[in-house]
Amino acid sequence: MSAVMDAPATPVDDNDAGAHPIFAKAPRSVEFNKLRKRLIRNTREALDKFAMVRPGEKWLIALSGGKDSYGLLALLLDLKWRGLLPVELLACNLDQGQPNFPKHILPEFLNGLGLAHRIEYQDTYSIVTDKLPQGATYCSLCSRLRRGNLYRIAREEGCTALVLGHHRDDSLETFFMNLFHGGKLAAMPPKLVNDEGDLEVLRPLIYCAEEDLQRFSDAMQFPIIPCDLCGSQNGLQRNVTKAMLNDMEKAMPGRKDVMIRALGNINPSHMLDPRLFDFSALSIKPRDA
């Protein structure tokens, strides 16, 4: 079951001539402006560096109701409002049937801003809780079911890309989880093509710090919807990894920024993977007789 809403002909009044109406209630402080500019700068860098934008295409923005997806939507709307993002945006929330999910919050928020959106109901919660034993980690199965539905919706809406709100800290946590538990070096890519080859998955916030997104969300007073499924589970490996990275950042400020840049500055010949570097081709020059 789904509902698609188009933006009304007349948008809400914009109290700030230099911003999209979503910023109408944003603080006018110097501190907030610096935060906003930093997030915009980081987002534009990712969009440009990883060639995410092709003018005239349509993007499906996954909106969960958490701080990251709200931030993603606001920053993309800001760029589009300024003529810097020549793509069509469609916000989409997938209601997965979690108990006590407040169904009214996102429609009211999106309608109030006159934003085109689609609300889709698919009870994946019952599938997850039925398939997995009590106490098991839900994240992997829940994520696969959610992603499959979002791909379907993107196709139905004629979108070329699914856009997600994963940020710098998400990518670093994934890298260390793969390092510690998977025995491989891999993080969240900023851009990928799905297995079917017909959709891109984009992560424009890949350079944005979670701390900045939290401050941005608090200042913007987004109506946050907490996750009552995976987000409510204790002892997840990702939580342990997050704590480790936060401890490192506290002891050595700036380490997270250094690490995310390191993921884009790889020297294959100094790693141990012969698939990436032909070690067998290495040879020394003969010495002069």
CSV table of C-alpha atoms in Angstrom, one decimal:
chain,number,residue,atom,x,y,z
A,1,MET,CA,0.0,0.0,0.0
A,2,SER,CA,1.4,3.4,-0.9
A,3,ALA,CA,0.5,7.0,-1.3
A,4,VAL,CA,2.2,9.5,-3.7
A,5,MET,CA,1.8,13.2,-3.1
A,6,ASP,CA,2.8,15.9,-5.5
A,7,ALA,CA,4.0,19.3,-4.4
A,8,PRO,CA,1.3,22.0,-4.5
A,9,ALA,CA,1.5,24.7,-7.1
A,10,THR,CA,2.2,27.4,-4.4
A,11,PRO,CA,5.0,26.5,-2.0
A,12,VAL,CA,5.0,27.7,1.6
A,13,ASP,CA,6.3,31.2,2.3
A,14,ASP,CA,10.1,31.4,2.5
A,15,ASN,CA,11.2,33.7,5.4
A,16,ASP,CA,14.8,33.5,4.3
A,17,ALA,CA,15.4,34.6,0.7
A,18,GLY,CA,18.6,32.6,0.5
A,19,ALA,CA,17.2,29.2,1.5
A,20,HIS,CA,14.6,26.6,0.8
A,21,PRO,CA,11.5,26.8,3.0
A,22,ILE,CA,12.7,23.9,5.0
A,23,PHE,CA,15.1,26.4,6.7
A,24,ALA,CA,12.3,28.8,7.6
A,25,LYS,CA,12.6,28.0,11.3
A,26,ALA,CA,16.4,27.5,11.3
A,27,PRO,CA,18.5,29.6,13.7
A,28,ARG,CA,20.0,32.8,12.3
A,29,SER,CA,23.2,32.5,14.4
A,30,VAL,CA,26.7,32.7,13.0
A,31,GLU,CA,27.4,29.3,14.6
A,32,PHE,CA,24.5,27.6,12.7
A,33,ASN,CA,25.5,29.3,9.4
A,34,LYS,CA,29.0,27.9,9.8
A,35,LEU,CA,27.7,24.4,10.5
A,36,ARG,CA,25.3,24.6,7.5
A,37,LYS,CA,28.0,25.8,5.2
A,38,ARG,CA,30.4,23.1,6.3
A,39,LEU,CA,27.8,20.4,5.6
A,40,ILE,CA,27.0,21.9,2.2
A,41,ARG,CA,30.7,22.0,1.4
A,42,ASN,CA,31.2,18.4,2.3
A,43,THR,CA,28.1,17.3,0.4
A,44,ARG,CA,29.1,19.2,-2.7
A,45,GLU,CA,32.6,17.7,-2.6
A,46,ALA,CA,31.1,14.2,-2.5
A,47,LEU,CA,28.6,15.0,-5.3
A,48,ASP,CA,31.4,16.4,-7.5
A,49,LYS,CA,34.3,14.0,-6.6
A,50,PHE,CA,32.2,10.8,-7.2
A,51,ALA,CA,30.3,12.2,-10.3
A,52,MET,CA,26.9,11.6,-8.7
A,53,VAL,CA,24.9,14.2,-10.6
A,54,ARG,CA,23.5,13.9,-14.1
A,55,PRO,CA,21.2,16.8,-14.9
A,56,GLY,CA,17.6,15.9,-15.5
A,57,GLU,CA,17.5,12.7,-13.6
A,58,LYS,CA,15.2,11.8,-10.7
A,59,TRP,CA,16.4,10.7,-7.3
A,60,LEU,CA,14.5,8.8,-4.6
A,61,ILE,CA,15.5,10.1,-1.2
A,62,ALA,CA,15.1,7.5,1.5
A,63,LEU,CA,13.6,9.3,4.5
A,64,SER,CA,13.5,7.2,7.7
A,65,GLY,CA,12.6,10.0,10.1
A,66,GLY,CA,16.1,9.9,11.7
A,67,LYS,CA,18.5,12.8,11.9
A,68,ASP,CA,20.7,11.6,9.0
A,69,SER,CA,17.9,11.3,6.4
A,70,TYR,CA,16.3,14.6,7.5
A,71,GLY,CA,19.7,16.2,7.1
A,72,LEU,CA,20.2,14.6,3.7
A,73,LEU,CA,16.9,15.9,2.5
A,74,ALA,CA,17.5,19.4,3.8
A,75,LEU,CA,21.0,19.7,2.3
A,76,LEU,CA,19.9,18.4,-1.1
A,77,LEU,CA,16.9,20.8,-1.1
A,78,ASP,CA,19.2,23.6,-0.2
A,79,LEU,CA,21.5,22.8,-3.1
A,80,LYS,CA,18.6,22.5,-5.5
A,81,TRP,CA,17.1,25.7,-4.3
A,82,ARG,CA,20.3,27.5,-5.1
A,83,GLY,CA,20.4,25.9,-8.6
A,84,LEU,CA,23.4,23.6,-7.8
A,85,LEU,CA,21.6,20.3,-8.0
A,86,PRO,CA,19.7,19.9,-11.4
A,87,VAL,CA,17.8,16.8,-10.5
A,88,GLU,CA,14.3,16.0,-9.5
A,89,LEU,CA,13.8,14.8,-5.8
A,90,LEU,CA,11.2,12.5,-4.5
A,91,ALA,CA,11.2,11.8,-0.8
A,92,CYS,CA,10.1,8.3,0.2
A,93,ASN,CA,9.4,6.8,3.6
A,94,LEU,CA,9.0,3.0,3.9
A,95,ASP,CA,6.8,2.2,6.9
A,96,GLN,CA,8.0,-1.2,7.9
A,97,GLY,CA,5.3,-2.0,10.4
A,98,GLN,CA,7.3,-1.4,13.6
A,99,PRO,CA,5.1,-1.3,16.7
A,100,ASN,CA,4.0,2.2,17.7
A,101,PHE,CA,5.4,3.8,14.5
A,102,PRO,CA,3.9,7.3,14.3
A,103,LYS,CA,2.5,7.3,10.8
A,104,HIS,CA,1.4,10.9,10.8
A,105,ILE,CA,4.7,12.6,11.4
A,106,LEU,CA,6.4,12.4,8.1
A,107,PRO,CA,3.3,13.1,5.9
A,108,GLU,CA,2.5,16.1,8.0
A,109,PHE,CA,6.2,17.3,7.8
A,110,LEU,CA,6.4,16.8,4.0
A,111,ASN,CA,2.9,18.2,3.2
A,112,GLY,CA,3.7,21.2,5.3
A,113,LEU,CA,6.7,22.0,3.1
A,114,GLY,CA,4.9,21.1,-0.1
A,115,LEU,CA,7.4,18.4,-1.0
A,116,ALA,CA,6.7,15.7,-3.5
A,117,HIS,CA,6.8,12.4,-1.6
A,118,ARG,CA,5.7,8.8,-1.4
A,119,ILE,CA,4.7,6.9,1.7
A,120,GLU,CA,4.8,3.1,1.4
A,121,TYR,CA,3.6,0.5,3.9
A,122,GLN,CA,5.3,-2.9,3.8
A,123,ASP,CA,5.2,-5.1,7.0
A,124,THR,CA,8.8,-6.3,7.0
A,125,TYR,CA,8.9,-6.1,10.8
A,126,SER,CA,6.8,-9.3,11.0
A,127,ILE,CA,9.0,-11.0,8.5
A,128,VAL,CA,12.2,-10.1,10.5
A,129,THR,CA,10.8,-11.1,13.9
A,130,ASP,CA,9.4,-14.4,12.4
A,131,LYS,CA,12.6,-15.4,10.7
A,132,LEU,CA,15.1,-14.6,13.4
A,133,PRO,CA,15.2,-16.0,17.0
A,134,GLN,CA,14.6,-13.7,19.9
A,135,GLY,CA,17.8,-11.8,20.8
A,136,ALA,CA,19.3,-12.1,17.2
A,137,THR,CA,20.6,-9.0,15.5
A,138,TYR,CA,17.9,-7.7,13.1
A,139,CYS,CA,20.0,-5.2,11.1
A,140,SER,CA,21.1,-7.4,8.2
A,141,LEU,CA,17.8,-8.9,7.3
A,142,CYS,CA,15.9,-5.7,7.9
A,143,SER,CA,18.3,-3.8,5.7
A,144,ARG,CA,18.0,-6.2,2.8
A,145,LEU,CA,14.2,-6.2,3.0
A,146,ARG,CA,14.1,-2.4,3.1
A,147,ARG,CA,16.6,-2.0,0.3
A,148,GLY,CA,14.6,-4.4,-2.0
A,149,ASN,CA,11.5,-2.4,-1.4
A,150,LEU,CA,13.2,0.9,-2.1
A,151,TYR,CA,14.7,-0.4,-5.3
A,152,ARG,CA,11.2,-1.4,-6.4
A,153,ILE,CA,9.7,2.0,-5.5
A,154,ALA,CA,12.6,3.8,-7.4
A,155,ARG,CA,11.8,1.8,-10.5
A,156,GLU,CA,8.1,2.5,-10.2
A,157,GLU,CA,8.7,6.2,-9.8
A,158,GLY,CA,11.1,6.4,-12.8
A,159,CYS,CA,14.1,7.2,-10.6
A,160,THR,CA,17.7,6.5,-11.6
A,161,ALA,CA,19.2,6.6,-8.1
A,162,LEU,CA,18.4,5.7,-4.5
A,163,VAL,CA,19.9,8.3,-2.2
A,164,LEU,CA,20.8,7.3,1.4
A,165,GLY,CA,21.8,9.3,4.4
A,166,HIS,CA,24.9,7.3,5.4
A,167,HIS,CA,27.7,9.6,6.6
A,168,ARG,CA,31.4,9.6,7.4
A,169,ASP,CA,31.1,7.8,10.7
A,170,ASP,CA,28.9,5.1,9.1
A,171,SER,CA,31.5,4.4,6.5
A,172,LEU,CA,34.3,4.3,9.1
A,173,GLU,CA,32.4,1.9,11.3
A,174,THR,CA,31.7,-0.4,8.4
A,175,PHE,CA,35.4,-0.3,7.5
A,176,PHE,CA,36.5,-1.4,11.0
A,177,MET,CA,33.8,-4.0,11.3
A,178,ASN,CA,35.0,-5.5,8.1
A,179,LEU,CA,38.6,-5.3,9.3
A,180,PHE,CA,37.9,-6.8,12.7
A,181,HIS,CA,35.2,-9.3,11.9
A,182,GLY,CA,35.2,-9.9,8.1
A,183,GLY,CA,38.9,-10.1,7.4
A,184,LYS,CA,38.7,-7.6,4.5
A,185,LEU,CA,39.2,-4.0,3.8
A,186,ALA,CA,35.9,-2.5,2.7
A,187,ALA,CA,33.8,0.5,3.7
A,188,MET,CA,30.5,2.0,2.4
A,189,PRO,CA,31.1,3.3,-1.1
A,190,PRO,CA,29.9,6.7,-2.0
A,191,LYS,CA,28.4,5.4,-5.2
A,192,LEU,CA,27.5,2.0,-6.5
A,193,VAL,CA,25.3,0.2,-9.1
A,194,ASN,CA,22.9,-2.4,-7.8
A,195,ASP,CA,23.2,-6.0,-8.9
A,196,GLU,CA,20.6,-5.6,-11.6
A,197,GLY,CA,22.5,-2.7,-13.1
A,198,ASP,CA,19.5,-0.4,-13.4
A,199,LEU,CA,19.9,1.8,-10.3
A,200,GLU,CA,22.6,3.8,-8.6
A,201,VAL,CA,22.9,4.0,-4.8
A,202,LEU,CA,24.3,7.4,-3.8
A,203,ARG,CA,25.7,8.6,-0.4
A,204,PRO,CA,26.2,12.3,-0.7
A,205,LEU,CA,26.9,12.7,3.1
A,206,ILE,CA,29.9,10.4,3.0
A,207,TYR,CA,32.2,13.3,4.1
A,208,CYS,CA,29.8,14.7,6.7
A,209,ALA,CA,30.5,14.1,10.4
A,210,GLU,CA,27.7,12.5,12.5
A,211,GLU,CA,28.3,15.0,15.2
A,212,ASP,CA,27.6,17.8,12.7
A,213,LEU,CA,24.5,16.1,11.5
A,214,GLN,CA,23.3,15.7,15.1
A,215,ARG,CA,23.8,19.4,15.8
A,216,PHE,CA,22.2,20.3,12.5
A,217,SER,CA,19.1,18.2,13.3
A,218,ASP,CA,18.8,19.7,16.8
A,219,ALA,CA,19.0,23.2,15.4
A,220,MET,CA,16.5,22.5,12.6
A,221,GLN,CA,14.1,20.8,15.1
A,222,PHE,CA,13.3,17.9,12.9
A,223,PRO,CA,10.5,15.6,14.2
A,224,ILE,CA,12.7,12.6,14.8
A,225,ILE,CA,11.2,9.1,14.7
A,226,PRO,CA,13.3,6.6,16.8
A,227,CYS,CA,13.8,3.1,15.5
A,228,ASP,CA,12.1,0.5,17.6
A,229,LEU,CA,13.6,-2.4,15.8
A,230,CYS,CA,17.4,-2.6,15.2
A,231,GLY,CA,18.0,0.8,16.9
A,232,SER,CA,16.6,-0.6,20.1
A,233,GLN,CA,18.9,-3.6,20.4
A,234,ASN,CA,21.8,-3.5,22.8
A,235,GLY,CA,25.3,-5.0,22.3
A,236,LEU,CA,25.5,-4.6,18.6
A,237,GLN,CA,29.0,-4.8,17.1
A,238,ARG,CA,28.4,-1.5,15.3
A,239,ASN,CA,27.8,0.2,18.7
A,240,VAL,CA,31.0,-1.2,20.0
A,241,THR,CA,32.9,0.0,17.0
A,242,LYS,CA,31.2,3.4,17.2
A,243,ALA,CA,32.4,3.7,20.8
A,244,MET,CA,35.9,2.8,19.9
A,245,LEU,CA,36.1,5.5,17.2
A,246,ASN,CA,34.6,8.1,19.4
A,247,ASP,CA,37.2,7.3,22.1
A,248,MET,CA,40.0,7.7,19.4
A,249,GLU,CA,38.5,11.0,18.3
A,250,LYS,CA,38.4,12.2,21.9
A,251,ALA,CA,42.0,11.3,22.5
A,252,MET,CA,43.2,12.5,19.1
A,253,PRO,CA,40.8,15.1,17.7
A,254,GLY,CA,40.6,15.1,13.9
A,255,ARG,CA,41.4,11.4,13.5
A,256,LYS,CA,38.0,10.6,11.8
A,257,ASP,CA,38.6,13.1,9.1
A,258,VAL,CA,42.1,11.7,8.5
A,259,MET,CA,40.7,8.2,8.3
A,260,ILE,CA,37.9,9.0,5.9
A,261,ARG,CA,40.5,10.7,3.6
A,262,ALA,CA,42.7,7.7,3.9
A,263,LEU,CA,40.0,5.5,2.4
A,264,GLY,CA,40.4,7.6,-0.7
A,265,ASN,CA,44.2,7.5,-0.7
A,266,ILE,CA,45.1,3.9,-1.1
A,267,ASN,CA,48.5,2.6,-2.3
A,268,PRO,CA,47.9,-0.9,-3.6
A,269,SER,CA,51.6,-1.8,-3.8
A,270,HIS,CA,51.8,-1.3,0.0
A,271,MET,CA,48.9,-3.7,0.7
A,272,LEU,CA,48.9,-7.5,0.6
A,273,ASP,CA,46.4,-8.2,-2.2
A,274,PRO,CA,48.0,-9.6,-5.5
A,275,ARG,CA,44.7,-9.0,-7.2
A,276,LEU,CA,45.2,-5.2,-6.9
A,277,PHE,CA,49.0,-5.2,-7.5
A,278,ASP,CA,51.0,-7.5,-9.7
A,279,PHE,CA,53.8,-8.5,-7.2
A,280,SER,CA,55.0,-11.2,-9.6
A,281,ALA,CA,55.9,-8.5,-12.2
A,282,LEU,CA,58.3,-6.8,-9.8
A,283,SER,CA,61.9,-7.2,-10.7
A,284,ILE,CA,65.2,-5.5,-10.1
A,285,LYS,CA,67.5,-4.0,-12.6
A,286,PRO,CA,70.7,-5.9,-13.4
A,287,ARG,CA,73.8,-4.4,-12.0
A,288,ASP,CA,76.5,-3.1,-14.3
A,289,ALA,CA,79.3,-5.7,-14.7
